[in-house]
Amino acid sequence: MSSVAAEKYITPEEYLAAERRAKVKSEYIYGEIFAMSGASNAHNIITVEITTELNIQLRPHGCFVYSGDMRVRTSRTGSYFYPDVVVVCDKPRFEDNVFDTLLNPTLIVEVLSPSTEAFDRGEKFAHYQELVSLREYILVSQDRMRVEHHRLVEAQWIGKIFEAPEDVLKFNSINCELPLQDIYTRVLFSD
């Protein structure tokens, strides 16, 4: 999350109108707009690997996998984000007939960046928890093999960490699996 914030309160409607005309993506939190920065090579590779693997598994089941450009609204007056990967296995519901703002994600993946890691784990996760449809939230490190898998179990979020290549993430909400080695297969870590 960049630190470029608006100087005055912007309504959700003003944000959406401006965002739909903008050349650069921005996220919106309670009246403030934050420009998004670019992603690293590792970030892009990880996002594509996850999107590809999930799409291959989920396409026969009628699920939709979106990456990067699908905006998600967490509440009517609250916030809009661009998750790295979003899955919905129900009929997608959108804010309006432009079909660019999803309201009912089942699973969200964020690839962690140094500038956004604390926000993705904290405040952004809190915003995502406002989504009644959300069942799983995944945080993927790009500088080492490490994935945090958060699942909603009986109204409580339970987290588990995966760090070994042979570990397999089991996504119960969308009925599929993703081995860590498939996520990181083409990522080169610096020593």
GROMACS .gro file of N, CA and C in nm, residues 38-141:
model
  312
   38GLY      N    1   0.409  -0.094  -0.837
   38GLY     CA    2   0.430  -0.209  -0.925
   38GLY      C    3   0.477  -0.331  -0.847
   39ALA      N    4   0.473  -0.446  -0.912
   39ALA     CA    5   0.510  -0.571  -0.848
   39ALA      C    6   0.646  -0.619  -0.902
   40SER      N    7   0.716  -0.695  -0.818
   40SER     CA    8   0.846  -0.750  -0.855
   40SER      C    9   0.829  -0.871  -0.948
   41ASN      N   10   0.942  -0.918  -1.001
   41ASN     CA   11   0.942  -1.037  -1.085
   41ASN      C   12   0.887  -1.157  -1.008
   42ALA      N   13   0.936  -1.180  -0.886
   42ALA     CA   14   0.890  -1.293  -0.806
   42ALA      C   15   0.741  -1.282  -0.777
   43HIS      N   16   0.695  -1.163  -0.744
   43HIS     CA   17   0.552  -1.140  -0.717
   43HIS      C   18   0.468  -1.180  -0.838
   44ASN      N   19   0.509  -1.137  -0.956
   44ASN     CA   20   0.434  -1.170  -1.078
   44ASN      C   21   0.435  -1.319  -1.108
   45ILE      N   22   0.552  -1.383  -1.093
   45ILE     CA   23   0.560  -1.528  -1.120
   45ILE      C   24   0.468  -1.605  -1.025
   46ILE      N   25   0.475  -1.572  -0.897
   46ILE     CA   26   0.392  -1.641  -0.797
   46ILE      C   27   0.243  -1.622  -0.827
   47THR      N   28   0.205  -1.500  -0.859
   47THR     CA   29   0.064  -1.472  -0.890
   47THR      C   30   0.017  -1.552  -1.010
   48VAL      N   31   0.098  -1.558  -1.114
   48VAL     CA   32   0.060  -1.634  -1.234
   48VAL      C   33   0.052  -1.783  -1.205
   49GLU      N   34   0.148  -1.836  -1.129
   49GLU     CA   35   0.146  -1.979  -1.096
   49GLU      C   36   0.020  -2.016  -1.018
   50ILE      N   37  -0.013  -1.936  -0.918
   50ILE     CA   38  -0.132  -1.964  -0.837
   50ILE      C   39  -0.258  -1.954  -0.922
   51THR      N   40  -0.268  -1.847  -1.000
   51THR     CA   41  -0.385  -1.827  -1.085
   51THR      C   42  -0.402  -1.942  -1.183
   52THR      N   43  -0.292  -1.982  -1.246
   52THR     CA   44  -0.296  -2.090  -1.344
   52THR      C   45  -0.339  -2.221  -1.281
   53GLU      N   46  -0.275  -2.259  -1.171
   53GLU     CA   47  -0.307  -2.386  -1.106
   53GLU      C   48  -0.452  -2.389  -1.058
   54LEU      N   49  -0.498  -2.281  -0.996
   54LEU     CA   50  -0.637  -2.279  -0.948
   54LEU      C   51  -0.735  -2.281  -1.064
   55ASN      N   52  -0.706  -2.207  -1.169
   55ASN     CA   53  -0.797  -2.203  -1.283
   55ASN      C   54  -0.809  -2.340  -1.349
   56ILE      N   55  -0.698  -2.410  -1.364
   56ILE     CA   56  -0.702  -2.544  -1.424
   56ILE      C   57  -0.790  -2.638  -1.341
   57GLN      N   58  -0.774  -2.632  -1.209
   57GLN     CA   59  -0.852  -2.721  -1.122
   57GLN      C   60  -0.999  -2.682  -1.113
   58LEU      N   61  -1.026  -2.552  -1.116
   58LEU     CA   62  -1.161  -2.504  -1.087
   58LEU      C   63  -1.250  -2.481  -1.208
   59ARG      N   64  -1.193  -2.464  -1.325
   59ARG     CA   65  -1.272  -2.437  -1.444
   59ARG      C   66  -1.382  -2.540  -1.466
   60PRO      N   67  -1.356  -2.672  -1.452
   60PRO     CA   68  -1.463  -2.771  -1.474
   60PRO      C   69  -1.578  -2.761  -1.373
   61HIS      N   70  -1.555  -2.693  -1.262
   61HIS     CA   71  -1.656  -2.686  -1.157
   61HIS      C   72  -1.733  -2.554  -1.159
   62GLY      N   73  -1.709  -2.472  -1.260
   62GLY     CA   74  -1.783  -2.347  -1.274
   62GLY      C   75  -1.735  -2.234  -1.184
   63CYS      N   76  -1.620  -2.251  -1.123
   63CYS     CA   77  -1.564  -2.145  -1.039
   63CYS      C   78  -1.493  -2.042  -1.126
   64PHE      N   79  -1.477  -1.922  -1.073
   64PHE     CA   80  -1.408  -1.815  -1.143
   64PHE      C   81  -1.284  -1.777  -1.066
   65VAL      N   82  -1.171  -1.764  -1.137
   65VAL     CA   83  -1.045  -1.723  -1.078
   65VAL      C   84  -1.006  -1.592  -1.144
   66TYR      N   85  -0.983  -1.490  -1.062
   66TYR     CA   86  -0.944  -1.358  -1.112
   66TYR      C   87  -0.808  -1.324  -1.055
   67SER      N   88  -0.730  -1.249  -1.132
   67SER     CA   89  -0.601  -1.205  -1.078
   67SER      C   90  -0.579  -1.057  -1.104
   68GLY      N   91  -0.532  -0.990  -1.000
   68GLY     CA   92  -0.481  -0.854  -1.010
   68GLY      C   93  -0.574  -0.740  -1.043
   69ASP      N   94  -0.656  -0.755  -1.144
   69ASP     CA   95  -0.738  -0.642  -1.188
   69ASP      C   96  -0.883  -0.649  -1.143
   70MET      N   97  -0.920  -0.752  -1.068
   70MET     CA   98  -1.058  -0.759  -1.018
   70MET      C   99  -1.064  -0.692  -0.882
   71ARG      N  100  -1.134  -0.582  -0.879
   71ARG     CA  101  -1.150  -0.508  -0.754
   71ARG      C  102  -1.252  -0.579  -0.666
   72VAL      N  103  -1.230  -0.575  -0.534
   72VAL     CA  104  -1.322  -0.635  -0.437
   72VAL      C  105  -1.366  -0.526  -0.340
   73ARG      N  106  -1.496  -0.517  -0.320
   73ARG     CA  107  -1.550  -0.423  -0.220
   73ARG      C  108  -1.578  -0.502  -0.093
   74THR      N  109  -1.528  -0.450   0.019
   74THR     CA  110  -1.547  -0.522   0.144
   74THR      C  111  -1.669  -0.476   0.222
   75SER      N  112  -1.712  -0.354   0.200
   75SER     CA  113  -1.834  -0.306   0.265
   75SER      C  114  -1.890  -0.189   0.186
   76ARG      N  115  -2.014  -0.156   0.208
   76ARG     CA  116  -2.081  -0.050   0.134
   76ARG      C  117  -2.011   0.085   0.149
   77THR      N  118  -1.960   0.117   0.264
   77THR     CA  119  -1.899   0.247   0.288
   77THR      C  120  -1.750   0.238   0.317
   78GLY      N  121  -1.696   0.117   0.317
   78GLY     CA  122  -1.561   0.098   0.365
   78GLY      C  123  -1.448   0.102   0.267
   79SER      N  124  -1.424  -0.007   0.198
   79SER     CA  125  -1.300  -0.015   0.123
   79SER      C  126  -1.312  -0.098  -0.004
   80TYR      N  127  -1.217  -0.071  -0.094
   80TYR     CA  128  -1.204  -0.143  -0.220
   80TYR      C  129  -1.057  -0.182  -0.233
   81PHE      N  130  -1.033  -0.309  -0.269
   81PHE     CA  131  -0.897  -0.359  -0.284
   81PHE      C  132  -0.884  -0.436  -0.415
   82TYR      N  133  -0.759  -0.453  -0.458
   82TYR     CA  134  -0.724  -0.537  -0.573
   82TYR      C  135  -0.640  -0.654  -0.522
   83PRO      N  136  -0.702  -0.763  -0.481
   83PRO     CA  137  -0.623  -0.879  -0.437
   83PRO      C  138  -0.543  -0.936  -0.554
   84ASP      N  139  -0.435  -1.006  -0.521
   84ASP     CA  140  -0.354  -1.066  -0.627
   84ASP      C  141  -0.428  -1.180  -0.697
   85VAL      N  142  -0.503  -1.260  -0.621
   85VAL     CA  143  -0.585  -1.367  -0.679
   85VAL      C  144  -0.715  -1.373  -0.599
   86VAL      N  145  -0.825  -1.389  -0.671
   86VAL     CA  146  -0.957  -1.400  -0.608
   86VAL      C  147  -1.030  -1.518  -0.672
   87VAL      N  148  -1.096  -1.598  -0.589
   87VAL     CA  149  -1.176  -1.710  -0.639
   87VAL      C  150  -1.318  -1.696  -0.586
   88VAL      N  151  -1.413  -1.720  -0.674
   88VAL     CA  152  -1.553  -1.730  -0.632
   88VAL      C  153  -1.612  -1.855  -0.697
   89CYS      N  154  -1.671  -1.940  -0.615
   89CYS     CA  155  -1.731  -2.065  -0.666
   89CYS      C  156  -1.883  -2.060  -0.661
   90ASP      N  157  -1.936  -1.947  -0.629
   90ASP     CA  158  -2.079  -1.921  -0.634
   90ASP      C  159  -2.100  -1.837  -0.760
   91LYS      N  160  -2.221  -1.796  -0.787
   91LYS     CA  161  -2.243  -1.702  -0.896
   91LYS      C  162  -2.180  -1.569  -0.856
   92PRO      N  163  -2.087  -1.516  -0.937
   92PRO     CA  164  -2.024  -1.389  -0.900
   92PRO      C  165  -2.129  -1.277  -0.890
   93ARG      N  166  -2.118  -1.199  -0.783
   93ARG     CA  167  -2.205  -1.083  -0.765
   93ARG      C  168  -2.118  -0.958  -0.776
   94PHE      N  169  -2.165  -0.863  -0.853
   94PHE     CA  170  -2.088  -0.741  -0.878
   94PHE      C  171  -2.163  -0.619  -0.826
   95GLU      N  172  -2.087  -0.514  -0.803
   95GLU     CA  173  -2.146  -0.392  -0.749
   95GLU      C  174  -2.247  -0.329  -0.844
   96ASP      N  175  -2.218  -0.335  -0.975
   96ASP     CA  176  -2.307  -0.276  -1.074
   96ASP      C  177  -2.286  -0.346  -1.207
   97ASN      N  178  -2.343  -0.290  -1.313
   97ASN     CA  179  -2.336  -0.357  -1.443
   97ASN      C  180  -2.206  -0.332  -1.519
   98VAL      N  181  -2.106  -0.277  -1.455
   98VAL     CA  182  -1.975  -0.264  -1.516
   98VAL      C  183  -1.895  -0.394  -1.493
   99PHE      N  184  -1.932  -0.472  -1.393
   99PHE     CA  185  -1.874  -0.603  -1.363
   99PHE      C  186  -1.725  -0.599  -1.334
  100ASP      N  187  -1.680  -0.495  -1.264
  100ASP     CA  188  -1.538  -0.484  -1.230
  100ASP      C  189  -1.513  -0.478  -1.079
  101THR      N  190  -1.619  -0.493  -1.000
  101THR     CA  191  -1.607  -0.490  -0.855
  101THR      C  192  -1.684  -0.607  -0.796
  102LEU      N  193  -1.610  -0.707  -0.751
  102LEU     CA  194  -1.669  -0.830  -0.698
  102LEU      C  195  -1.711  -0.812  -0.553
  103LEU      N  196  -1.826  -0.869  -0.518
  103LEU     CA  197  -1.881  -0.856  -0.383
  103LEU      C  198  -1.874  -0.984  -0.301
  104ASN      N  199  -1.854  -1.100  -0.365
  104ASN     CA  200  -1.867  -1.226  -0.292
  104ASN      C  201  -1.750  -1.325  -0.315
  105PRO      N  202  -1.627  -1.282  -0.291
  105PRO     CA  203  -1.516  -1.378  -0.306
  105PRO      C  204  -1.522  -1.487  -0.200
  106THR      N  205  -1.478  -1.606  -0.238
  106THR     CA  206  -1.470  -1.719  -0.146
  106THR      C  207  -1.330  -1.731  -0.088
  107LEU      N  208  -1.230  -1.708  -0.173
  107LEU     CA  209  -1.090  -1.719  -0.135
  107LEU      C  210  -1.014  -1.600  -0.192
  108ILE      N  211  -0.924  -1.543  -0.112
  108ILE     CA  212  -0.840  -1.432  -0.156
  108ILE      C  213  -0.695  -1.466  -0.127
  109VAL      N  214  -0.608  -1.436  -0.225
  109VAL     CA  215  -0.464  -1.455  -0.210
  109VAL      C  216  -0.395  -1.320  -0.224
  110GLU      N  217  -0.307  -1.290  -0.129
  110GLU     CA  218  -0.221  -1.172  -0.138
  110GLU      C  219  -0.077  -1.220  -0.137
  111VAL      N  220   0.002  -1.176  -0.236
  111VAL     CA  221   0.145  -1.203  -0.238
  111VAL      C  222   0.210  -1.087  -0.164
  112LEU      N  223   0.286  -1.119  -0.061
  112LEU     CA  224   0.341  -1.017   0.027
  112LEU      C  225   0.457  -0.942  -0.037
  113SER      N  226   0.456  -0.811  -0.021
  113SER     CA  227   0.565  -0.724  -0.063
  113SER      C  228   0.618  -0.656   0.062
  114PRO      N  229   0.746  -0.618   0.062
  114PRO     CA  230   0.800  -0.550   0.181
  114PRO      C  231   0.718  -0.427   0.223
  115SER      N  232   0.668  -0.352   0.126
  115SER     CA  233   0.594  -0.230   0.159
  115SER      C  234   0.451  -0.254   0.205
  116THR      N  235   0.396  -0.374   0.180
  116THR     CA  236   0.256  -0.399   0.214
  116THR      C  237   0.234  -0.513   0.312
  117GLU      N  238   0.340  -0.584   0.351
  117GLU     CA  239   0.327  -0.705   0.431
  117GLU      C  240   0.249  -0.683   0.561
  118ALA      N  241   0.285  -0.582   0.637
  118ALA     CA  242   0.218  -0.557   0.764
  118ALA      C  243   0.071  -0.521   0.742
  119PHE      N  244   0.043  -0.442   0.640
  119PHE     CA  245  -0.093  -0.403   0.609
  119PHE      C  246  -0.176  -0.524   0.565
  120ASP      N  247  -0.118  -0.610   0.479
  120ASP     CA  248  -0.190  -0.729   0.432
  120ASP      C  249  -0.225  -0.823   0.547
  121ARG      N  250  -0.135  -0.836   0.644
  121ARG     CA  251  -0.159  -0.924   0.759
  121ARG      C  252  -0.258  -0.862   0.858
  122GLY      N  253  -0.259  -0.732   0.870
  122GLY     CA  254  -0.337  -0.664   0.973
  122GLY      C  255  -0.464  -0.600   0.922
  123GLU      N  256  -0.455  -0.472   0.888
  123GLU     CA  257  -0.574  -0.395   0.853
  123GLU      C  258  -0.649  -0.450   0.731
  124LYS      N  259  -0.574  -0.489   0.628
  124LYS     CA  260  -0.642  -0.541   0.508
  124LYS      C  261  -0.717  -0.671   0.541
  125PHE      N  262  -0.654  -0.759   0.619
  125PHE     CA  263  -0.721  -0.883   0.660
  125PHE      C  264  -0.847  -0.850   0.739
  126ALA      N  265  -0.842  -0.750   0.824
  126ALA     CA  266  -0.960  -0.709   0.900
  126ALA      C  267  -1.072  -0.662   0.806
  127HIS      N  268  -1.036  -0.589   0.702
  127HIS     CA  269  -1.136  -0.546   0.604
  127HIS      C  270  -1.194  -0.666   0.531
  128TYR      N  271  -1.108  -0.758   0.490
  128TYR     CA  272  -1.156  -0.878   0.419
  128TYR      C  273  -1.251  -0.960   0.507
  129GLN      N  274  -1.229  -0.960   0.636
  129GLN     CA  275  -1.315  -1.036   0.725
  129GLN      C  276  -1.458  -0.982   0.729
  130GLU      N  277  -1.480  -0.862   0.678
  130GLU     CA  278  -1.615  -0.807   0.667
  130GLU      C  279  -1.697  -0.878   0.559
  131LEU      N  280  -1.629  -0.948   0.469
  131LEU     CA  281  -1.696  -1.019   0.360
  131LEU      C  282  -1.761  -1.147   0.412
  132VAL      N  283  -1.890  -1.155   0.407
  132VAL     CA  284  -1.963  -1.270   0.458
  132VAL      C  285  -1.927  -1.396   0.378
  133SER      N  286  -1.894  -1.380   0.252
  133SER     CA  287  -1.865  -1.493   0.164
  133SER      C  288  -1.724  -1.550   0.181
  134LEU      N  289  -1.631  -1.472   0.236
  134LEU     CA  290  -1.491  -1.514   0.242
  134LEU      C  291  -1.471  -1.630   0.339
  135ARG      N  292  -1.403  -1.735   0.292
  135ARG     CA  293  -1.377  -1.853   0.373
  135ARG      C  294  -1.228  -1.880   0.393
  136GLU      N  295  -1.144  -1.831   0.300
  136GLU     CA  296  -1.001  -1.856   0.312
  136GLU      C  297  -0.922  -1.733   0.264
  137TYR      N  298  -0.814  -1.705   0.338
  137TYR     CA  299  -0.727  -1.592   0.306
  137TYR      C  300  -0.584  -1.644   0.309
  138ILE      N  301  -0.513  -1.625   0.199
  138ILE     CA  302  -0.380  -1.681   0.181
  138ILE      C  303  -0.279  -1.569   0.165
  139LEU      N  304  -0.170  -1.575   0.244
  139LEU     CA  305  -0.060  -1.479   0.233
  139LEU      C  306   0.063  -1.555   0.187
  140VAL      N  307   0.120  -1.512   0.076
  140VAL     CA  308   0.231  -1.583   0.013
  140VAL      C  309   0.355  -1.494   0.014
  141SER      N  310   0.462  -1.543   0.075
  141SER     CA  311   0.589  -1.471   0.077
  141SER      C  312   0.654  -1.481  -0.060
   0.00000   0.00000   0.00000
